PDB file of C-alpha atoms in Angstrom:
ATOM      1  CA  MET A   1      21.830  15.597  30.292  1.00  0.00           C
ATOM      2  CA  PRO A   2      23.512  12.389  30.591  1.00  0.00           C
ATOM      3  CA  GLN A   3      21.376   9.452  31.780  1.00  0.00           C
ATOM      4  CA  GLU A   4      22.636   6.533  34.264  1.00  0.00           C
ATOM      5  CA  VAL A   5      21.301   3.629  36.055  1.00  0.00           C
ATOM      6  CA  SER A   6      21.036   4.364  39.691  1.00  0.00           C
ATOM      7  CA  LYS A   7      23.762   2.507  41.611  1.00  0.00           C
ATOM      8  CA  THR A   8      21.729   1.954  45.108  1.00  0.00           C
ATOM      9  CA  PRO A   9      19.239  -0.797  45.873  1.00  0.00           C
ATOM     10  CA  ARG A  10      15.960   0.263  44.601  1.00  0.00           C
ATOM     11  CA  SER A  11      14.303   3.163  46.757  1.00  0.00           C
ATOM     12  CA  ALA A  12      10.652   3.648  47.469  1.00  0.00           C
ATOM     13  CA  THR A  13      10.658   6.449  44.876  1.00  0.00           C
ATOM     14  CA  GLU A  14      11.983   4.162  42.341  1.00  0.00           C
ATOM     15  CA  GLN A  15       9.289   1.431  43.126  1.00  0.00           C
ATOM     16  CA  LEU A  16       6.463   3.925  42.881  1.00  0.00           C
ATOM     17  CA  LEU A  17       7.694   5.124  39.538  1.00  0.00           C
ATOM     18  CA  LEU A  18       8.136   1.441  38.186  1.00  0.00           C
ATOM     19  CA  THR A  19       4.804   0.493  39.313  1.00  0.00           C
ATOM     20  CA  GLU A  20       2.989   3.446  38.092  1.00  0.00           C
ATOM     21  CA  SER A  21       4.652   3.178  34.804  1.00  0.00           C
ATOM     22  CA  VAL A  22       3.340  -0.665  34.493  1.00  0.00           C
ATOM     23  CA  LYS A  23      -0.052   0.333  35.397  1.00  0.00           C
ATOM     24  CA  ARG A  24       0.069   3.225  32.635  1.00  0.00           C
ATOM     25  CA  ALA A  25       1.392   0.752  29.997  1.00  0.00           C
ATOM     26  CA  LEU A  26      -1.411  -1.627  30.844  1.00  0.00           C
ATOM     27  CA  SER A  27      -4.227   0.889  31.318  1.00  0.00           C
ATOM     28  CA  ASP A  28      -5.114   0.409  27.546  1.00  0.00           C
ATOM     29  CA  LEU A  29      -4.776  -3.143  27.529  1.00  0.00           C
ATOM     30  CA  ASP A  30      -7.570  -4.815  25.270  1.00  0.00           C
ATOM     31  CA  VAL A  31      -7.202  -8.151  23.744  1.00  0.00           C
ATOM     32  CA  PRO A  32      -9.382  -9.295  20.621  1.00  0.00           C
ATOM     33  CA  LEU A  33     -10.679 -12.303  22.490  1.00  0.00           C
ATOM     34  CA  PRO A  34     -14.509 -13.146  23.328  1.00  0.00           C
ATOM     35  CA  ARG A  35     -15.363 -11.952  26.674  1.00  0.00           C
ATOM     36  CA  ASP A  36     -15.658 -14.512  29.283  1.00  0.00           C
ATOM     37  CA  ALA A  37     -12.896 -16.403  27.559  1.00  0.00           C
ATOM     38  CA  THR A  38     -10.523 -18.184  29.927  1.00  0.00           C
ATOM     39  CA  VAL A  39      -6.901 -16.972  29.551  1.00  0.00           C
ATOM     40  CA  ALA A  40      -3.700 -18.018  31.046  1.00  0.00           C
ATOM     41  CA  ILE A  41      -1.142 -15.299  31.742  1.00  0.00           C
ATOM     42  CA  GLN A  42       2.420 -15.780  31.050  1.00  0.00           C
ATOM     43  CA  VAL A  43       5.350 -13.112  30.921  1.00  0.00           C
ATOM     44  CA  GLY A  44       8.509 -12.908  29.388  1.00  0.00           C
ATOM     45  CA  GLY A  45      11.542 -10.379  29.099  1.00  0.00           C
ATOM     46  CA  LEU A  46      15.113  -9.702  29.493  1.00  0.00           C
ATOM     47  CA  GLN A  47      16.363 -10.419  32.973  1.00  0.00           C
ATOM     48  CA  THR A  48      17.408  -7.318  34.924  1.00  0.00           C
ATOM     49  CA  ASP A  49      20.468  -6.648  37.255  1.00  0.00           C
ATOM     50  CA  ARG A  50      17.682  -6.506  39.928  1.00  0.00           C
ATOM     51  CA  ALA A  51      17.445 -10.164  39.825  1.00  0.00           C
ATOM     52  CA  HIS A  52      18.603 -12.216  42.963  1.00  0.00           C
ATOM     53  CA  VAL A  53      21.850 -13.599  42.387  1.00  0.00           C
ATOM     54  CA  HIS A  54      23.190 -16.470  44.624  1.00  0.00           C
ATOM     55  CA  MET A  55      26.887 -16.384  45.409  1.00  0.00           C
ATOM     56  CA  SER A  56      28.855 -18.828  47.389  1.00  0.00           C
ATOM     57  CA  ASP A  57      32.613 -18.133  48.499  1.00  0.00           C
ATOM     58  CA  GLU A  58      33.872 -20.548  45.655  1.00  0.00           C
ATOM     59  CA  GLU A  59      31.981 -18.840  43.132  1.00  0.00           C
ATOM     60  CA  ALA A  60      33.401 -16.002  41.166  1.00  0.00           C
ATOM     61  CA  PHE A  61      30.280 -14.789  39.267  1.00  0.00           C
ATOM     62  CA  GLY A  62      27.044 -16.333  40.874  1.00  0.00           C
ATOM     63  CA  ILE A  63      23.942 -17.328  39.245  1.00  0.00           C
ATOM     64  CA  VAL A  64      20.520 -16.210  38.938  1.00  0.00           C
ATOM     65  CA  ASP A  65      17.995 -18.132  41.463  1.00  0.00           C
ATOM     66  CA  ALA A  66      14.858 -17.118  39.983  1.00  0.00           C
ATOM     67  CA  PRO A  67      13.325 -14.577  37.412  1.00  0.00           C
ATOM     68  CA  SER A  68      13.057 -11.148  38.089  1.00  0.00           C
ATOM     69  CA  TRP A  69      10.402  -9.979  40.718  1.00  0.00           C
ATOM     70  CA  ASP A  70       9.617  -6.912  38.022  1.00  0.00           C
ATOM     71  CA  LEU A  71       8.293  -9.484  35.560  1.00  0.00           C
ATOM     72  CA  GLY A  72       6.163 -11.287  38.437  1.00  0.00           C
ATOM     73  CA  TYR A  73       4.576  -7.847  39.018  1.00  0.00           C
ATOM     74  CA  VAL A  74       3.769  -7.135  35.276  1.00  0.00           C
ATOM     75  CA  ARG A  75       2.176 -10.465  35.035  1.00  0.00           C
ATOM     76  CA  ASP A  76       0.048  -9.759  38.197  1.00  0.00           C
ATOM     77  CA  VAL A  77      -0.945  -6.398  36.978  1.00  0.00           C
ATOM     78  CA  ALA A  78      -1.913  -7.783  33.395  1.00  0.00           C
ATOM     79  CA  THR A  79      -3.786 -10.448  35.186  1.00  0.00           C
ATOM     80  CA  ALA A  80      -5.864  -8.047  37.243  1.00  0.00           C
ATOM     81  CA  ARG A  81      -6.555  -5.845  34.059  1.00  0.00           C
ATOM     82  CA  LEU A  82      -7.665  -8.741  32.088  1.00  0.00           C
ATOM     83  CA  GLY A  83      -9.803  -9.690  34.866  1.00  0.00           C
ATOM     84  CA  ALA A  84     -11.132  -6.320  35.021  1.00  0.00           C
ATOM     85  CA  LEU A  85     -12.038  -6.660  31.367  1.00  0.00           C
ATOM     86  CA  GLY A  86     -14.367  -9.732  32.109  1.00  0.00           C
ATOM     87  CA  TYR A  87     -11.785 -12.418  31.145  1.00  0.00           C
ATOM     88  CA  LEU A  88     -11.577 -15.311  33.428  1.00  0.00           C
ATOM     89  CA  VAL A  89      -7.883 -15.967  34.378  1.00  0.00           C
ATOM     90  CA  GLY A  90      -6.861 -19.821  34.269  1.00  0.00           C
ATOM     91  CA  ARG A  91      -3.926 -21.212  36.494  1.00  0.00           C
ATOM     92  CA  SER A  92      -2.371 -23.382  33.874  1.00  0.00           C
ATOM     93  CA  THR A  93      -2.126 -23.649  30.057  1.00  0.00           C
ATOM     94  CA  GLY A  94      -4.040 -26.952  30.198  1.00  0.00           C
ATOM     95  CA  GLU A  95      -7.456 -25.534  31.471  1.00  0.00           C
ATOM     96  CA  THR A  96      -7.519 -22.458  29.342  1.00  0.00           C
ATOM     97  CA  SER A  97      -8.743 -21.546  25.766  1.00  0.00           C
ATOM     98  CA  TYR A  98      -6.200 -18.984  25.181  1.00  0.00           C
ATOM     99  CA  ILE A  99      -2.722 -18.007  26.376  1.00  0.00           C
ATOM    100  CA  ALA A 100      -1.929 -14.507  26.664  1.00  0.00           C
ATOM    101  CA  ARG A 101       2.044 -13.811  26.642  1.00  0.00           C
ATOM    102  CA  VAL A 102       3.162 -10.343  27.971  1.00  0.00           C
ATOM    103  CA  MET A 103       6.640  -9.763  26.465  1.00  0.00           C
ATOM    104  CA  VAL A 104       8.373  -6.962  28.431  1.00  0.00           C
ATOM    105  CA  GLU A 105      10.820  -5.234  25.999  1.00  0.00           C
ATOM    106  CA  SER A 106      11.869  -2.851  28.844  1.00  0.00           C
ATOM    107  CA  ILE A 107      11.392  -2.136  32.534  1.00  0.00           C
ATOM    108  CA  GLY A 108      13.720   0.007  34.394  1.00  0.00           C
ATOM    109  CA  THR A 109      14.667   3.721  35.776  1.00  0.00           C
ATOM    110  CA  ASN A 110      17.256   6.116  34.516  1.00  0.00           C
ATOM    111  CA  GLN A 111      18.806   8.935  36.625  1.00  0.00           C
ATOM    112  CA  GLY A 112      20.228  12.021  35.225  1.00  0.00           C
ATOM    113  CA  ARG A 113      21.785  15.038  37.303  1.00  0.00           C
ATOM    114  CA  THR A 114      22.784  18.534  36.492  1.00  0.00           C
ATOM    115  CA  PHE A 115      24.904  20.186  39.027  1.00  0.00           C
ATOM    116  CA  PHE A 116      26.344  23.790  38.905  1.00  0.00           C
ATOM    117  CA  GLY A 117      28.443  24.855  41.946  1.00  0.00           C
ATOM    118  CA  MET A 118      31.198  23.489  44.144  1.00  0.00           C
ATOM    119  CA  PRO A 119      31.217  19.786  45.197  1.00  0.00           C
ATOM    120  CA  PRO A 120      32.183  18.844  48.775  1.00  0.00           C
ATOM    121  CA  VAL A 121      35.963  19.215  49.240  1.00  0.00           C
ATOM    122  CA  GLN A 122      38.138  17.306  51.972  1.00  0.00           C
ATOM    123  CA  SER A 123      41.546  19.015  52.244  1.00  0.00           C
ATOM    124  CA  VAL A 124      44.730  17.780  53.991  1.00  0.00           C
ATOM    125  CA  LEU A 125      45.762  21.387  54.766  1.00  0.00           C
ATOM    126  CA  ILE A 126      42.522  22.391  56.654  1.00  0.00           C
ATOM    127  CA  PRO A 127      40.978  19.941  59.434  1.00  0.00           C
ATOM    128  CA  PHE A 128      37.410  20.178  58.080  1.00  0.00           C
ATOM    129  CA  ALA A 129      35.655  19.534  55.133  1.00  0.00           C
ATOM    130  CA  LEU A 130      33.810  21.920  53.138  1.00  0.00           C
ATOM    131  CA  PRO A 131      30.222  20.998  52.400  1.00  0.00           C
ATOM    132  CA  GLN A 132      28.831  21.107  48.818  1.00  0.00           C
ATOM    133  CA  LEU A 133      27.749  24.401  47.771  1.00  0.00           C
ATOM    134  CA  THR A 134      24.889  24.399  45.244  1.00  0.00           C
ATOM    135  CA  LEU A 135      24.004  27.140  42.940  1.00  0.00           C
ATOM    136  CA  TYR A 136      21.560  24.774  40.958  1.00  0.00           C
ATOM    137  CA  GLN A 137      20.963  21.075  40.930  1.00  0.00           C
ATOM    138  CA  GLU A 138      18.581  19.145  39.036  1.00  0.00           C
ATOM    139  CA  ILE A 139      18.231  15.205  39.678  1.00  0.00           C
ATOM    140  CA  ASP A 140      15.804  13.471  37.328  1.00  0.00           C
ATOM    141  CA  GLN A 141      14.600  10.015  37.743  1.00  0.00           C
ATOM    142  CA  LEU A 142      12.522   8.452  34.839  1.00  0.00           C
ATOM    143  CA  ALA A 143      10.646   5.052  34.832  1.00  0.00           C
ATOM    144  CA  HIS A 144      10.092   3.379  31.394  1.00  0.00           C
ATOM    145  CA  VAL A 145       8.021   0.533  30.780  1.00  0.00           C
ATOM    146  CA  ARG A 146       7.450  -1.109  27.102  1.00  0.00           C
ATOM    147  CA  LEU A 147       5.514  -4.098  26.472  1.00  0.00           C
ATOM    148  CA  TYR A 148       3.065  -5.894  24.053  1.00  0.00           C
ATOM    149  CA  VAL A 149       1.052  -9.158  24.242  1.00  0.00           C
ATOM    150  CA  ASP A 150       0.951 -12.137  21.990  1.00  0.00           C
ATOM    151  CA  LEU A 151      -2.006 -14.442  22.101  1.00  0.00           C
ATOM    152  CA  TYR A 152      -2.098 -18.139  21.492  1.00  0.00           C
ATOM    153  CA  ASP A 153      -4.698 -20.773  21.274  1.00  0.00           C
ATOM    154  CA  GLY A 154      -4.805 -22.561  24.535  1.00  0.00           C
ATOM    155  CA  VAL A 155      -5.433 -26.137  23.034  1.00  0.00           C
ATOM    156  CA  THR A 156      -3.211 -25.990  19.834  1.00  0.00           C
ATOM    157  CA  GLY A 157      -0.714 -23.294  20.662  1.00  0.00           C
ATOM    158  CA  ARG A 158      -1.378 -21.704  17.328  1.00  0.00           C
ATOM    159  CA  PHE A 159      -0.524 -17.850  17.234  1.00  0.00           C
ATOM    160  CA  ILE A 160      -3.600 -15.773  17.021  1.00  0.00           C
ATOM    161  CA  HIS A 161      -2.660 -12.013  17.239  1.00  0.00           C
ATOM    162  CA  THR A 162      -0.259  -9.593  18.522  1.00  0.00           C
ATOM    163  CA  THR A 163      -1.160  -6.073  20.107  1.00  0.00           C
ATOM    164  CA  PRO A 164       0.432  -2.769  19.642  1.00  0.00           C
ATOM    165  CA  THR A 165       3.254  -1.838  21.955  1.00  0.00           C
ATOM    166  CA  TRP A 166       2.269   0.118  25.063  1.00  0.00           C
ATOM    167  CA  ILE A 167       4.511   2.461  26.770  1.00  0.00           C
ATOM    168  CA  GLY A 168       4.404   3.825  30.374  1.00  0.00           C
ATOM    169  CA  THR A 169       6.486   6.174  31.890  1.00  0.00           C
ATOM    170  CA  ALA A 170       6.701   8.134  35.267  1.00  0.00           C
ATOM    171  CA  TYR A 171       8.955  10.799  36.411  1.00  0.00           C
ATOM    172  CA  TYR A 172      10.167  12.393  39.805  1.00  0.00           C
ATOM    173  CA  ASN A 173      12.493  15.327  39.457  1.00  0.00           C
ATOM    174  CA  GLN A 174      14.111  17.254  42.258  1.00  0.00           C
ATOM    175  CA  TYR A 175      15.699  20.679  42.081  1.00  0.00           C
ATOM    176  CA  THR A 176      17.779  22.800  44.502  1.00  0.00           C
ATOM    177  CA  VAL A 177      18.519  26.681  43.712  1.00  0.00           C
ATOM    178  CA  LEU A 178      20.872  28.801  45.664  1.00  0.00           C
ATOM    179  CA  PHE A 179      21.948  26.181  48.560  1.00  0.00           C
ATOM    180  CA  PHE A 180      18.266  26.015  50.396  1.00  0.00           C
ATOM    181  CA  PHE A 181      15.551  26.160  47.924  1.00  0.00           C
ATOM    182  CA  THR A 182      14.196  22.842  47.006  1.00  0.00           C
ATOM    183  CA  TRP A 183      11.046  21.760  45.302  1.00  0.00           C
ATOM    184  CA  THR A 184      10.119  18.506  43.327  1.00  0.00           C
ATOM    185  CA  SER A 185       8.061  17.774  40.218  1.00  0.00           C
ATOM    186  CA  THR A 186       6.424  14.464  39.451  1.00  0.00           C
ATOM    187  CA  ASP A 187       3.431  12.848  37.683  1.00  0.00           C
ATOM    188  CA  LEU A 188       2.999  10.355  40.315  1.00  0.00           C
ATOM    189  CA  VAL A 189      -0.518  10.330  42.231  1.00  0.00           C
ATOM    190  CA  ALA A 190       0.835  10.110  45.746  1.00  0.00           C
ATOM    191  CA  ALA A 191       4.488  11.196  45.600  1.00  0.00           C
ATOM    192  CA  PRO A 192       6.859  10.490  48.799  1.00  0.00           C
TER     193      PRO A 192
END
């Protein structure tokens, strides 16, 4: 089944898929630092197309005003996870013993569609449109997050350790058979 990026603004289902996959990726987060160490959390990753773009009438392309909110969410979940593990989270690198830099290699959703039936038809000859006649349809959404954490000494900036890569996924699939019979399949805890 071919995969494509969703072309609409992020829906509630997409948001739930992404947040769940981030939590799953960071659920096994553990770092080889002394407990009660003070850690500053930083996050880095590729800019996504979901970043806020500012365009004026004179500009042809626009500019990105701020980093993606997705990376901010990853930072906040990593901060909460390290806090739950007993680390003290500092606000700036000057007051911390260590720096944990979360490197996000991938964060996003893919969508795939399988359809068998007749698509909607608009005709010039007849004054009304024929609706879609679905014999079988499957719409799949998959969220994928892949990240790792680099650890640095907060005073010297010396590299200490890199963690294994963690992956988190979540899916939400919708099915339709014979026009009216529909159901969903998902691994979300509280699906919409």
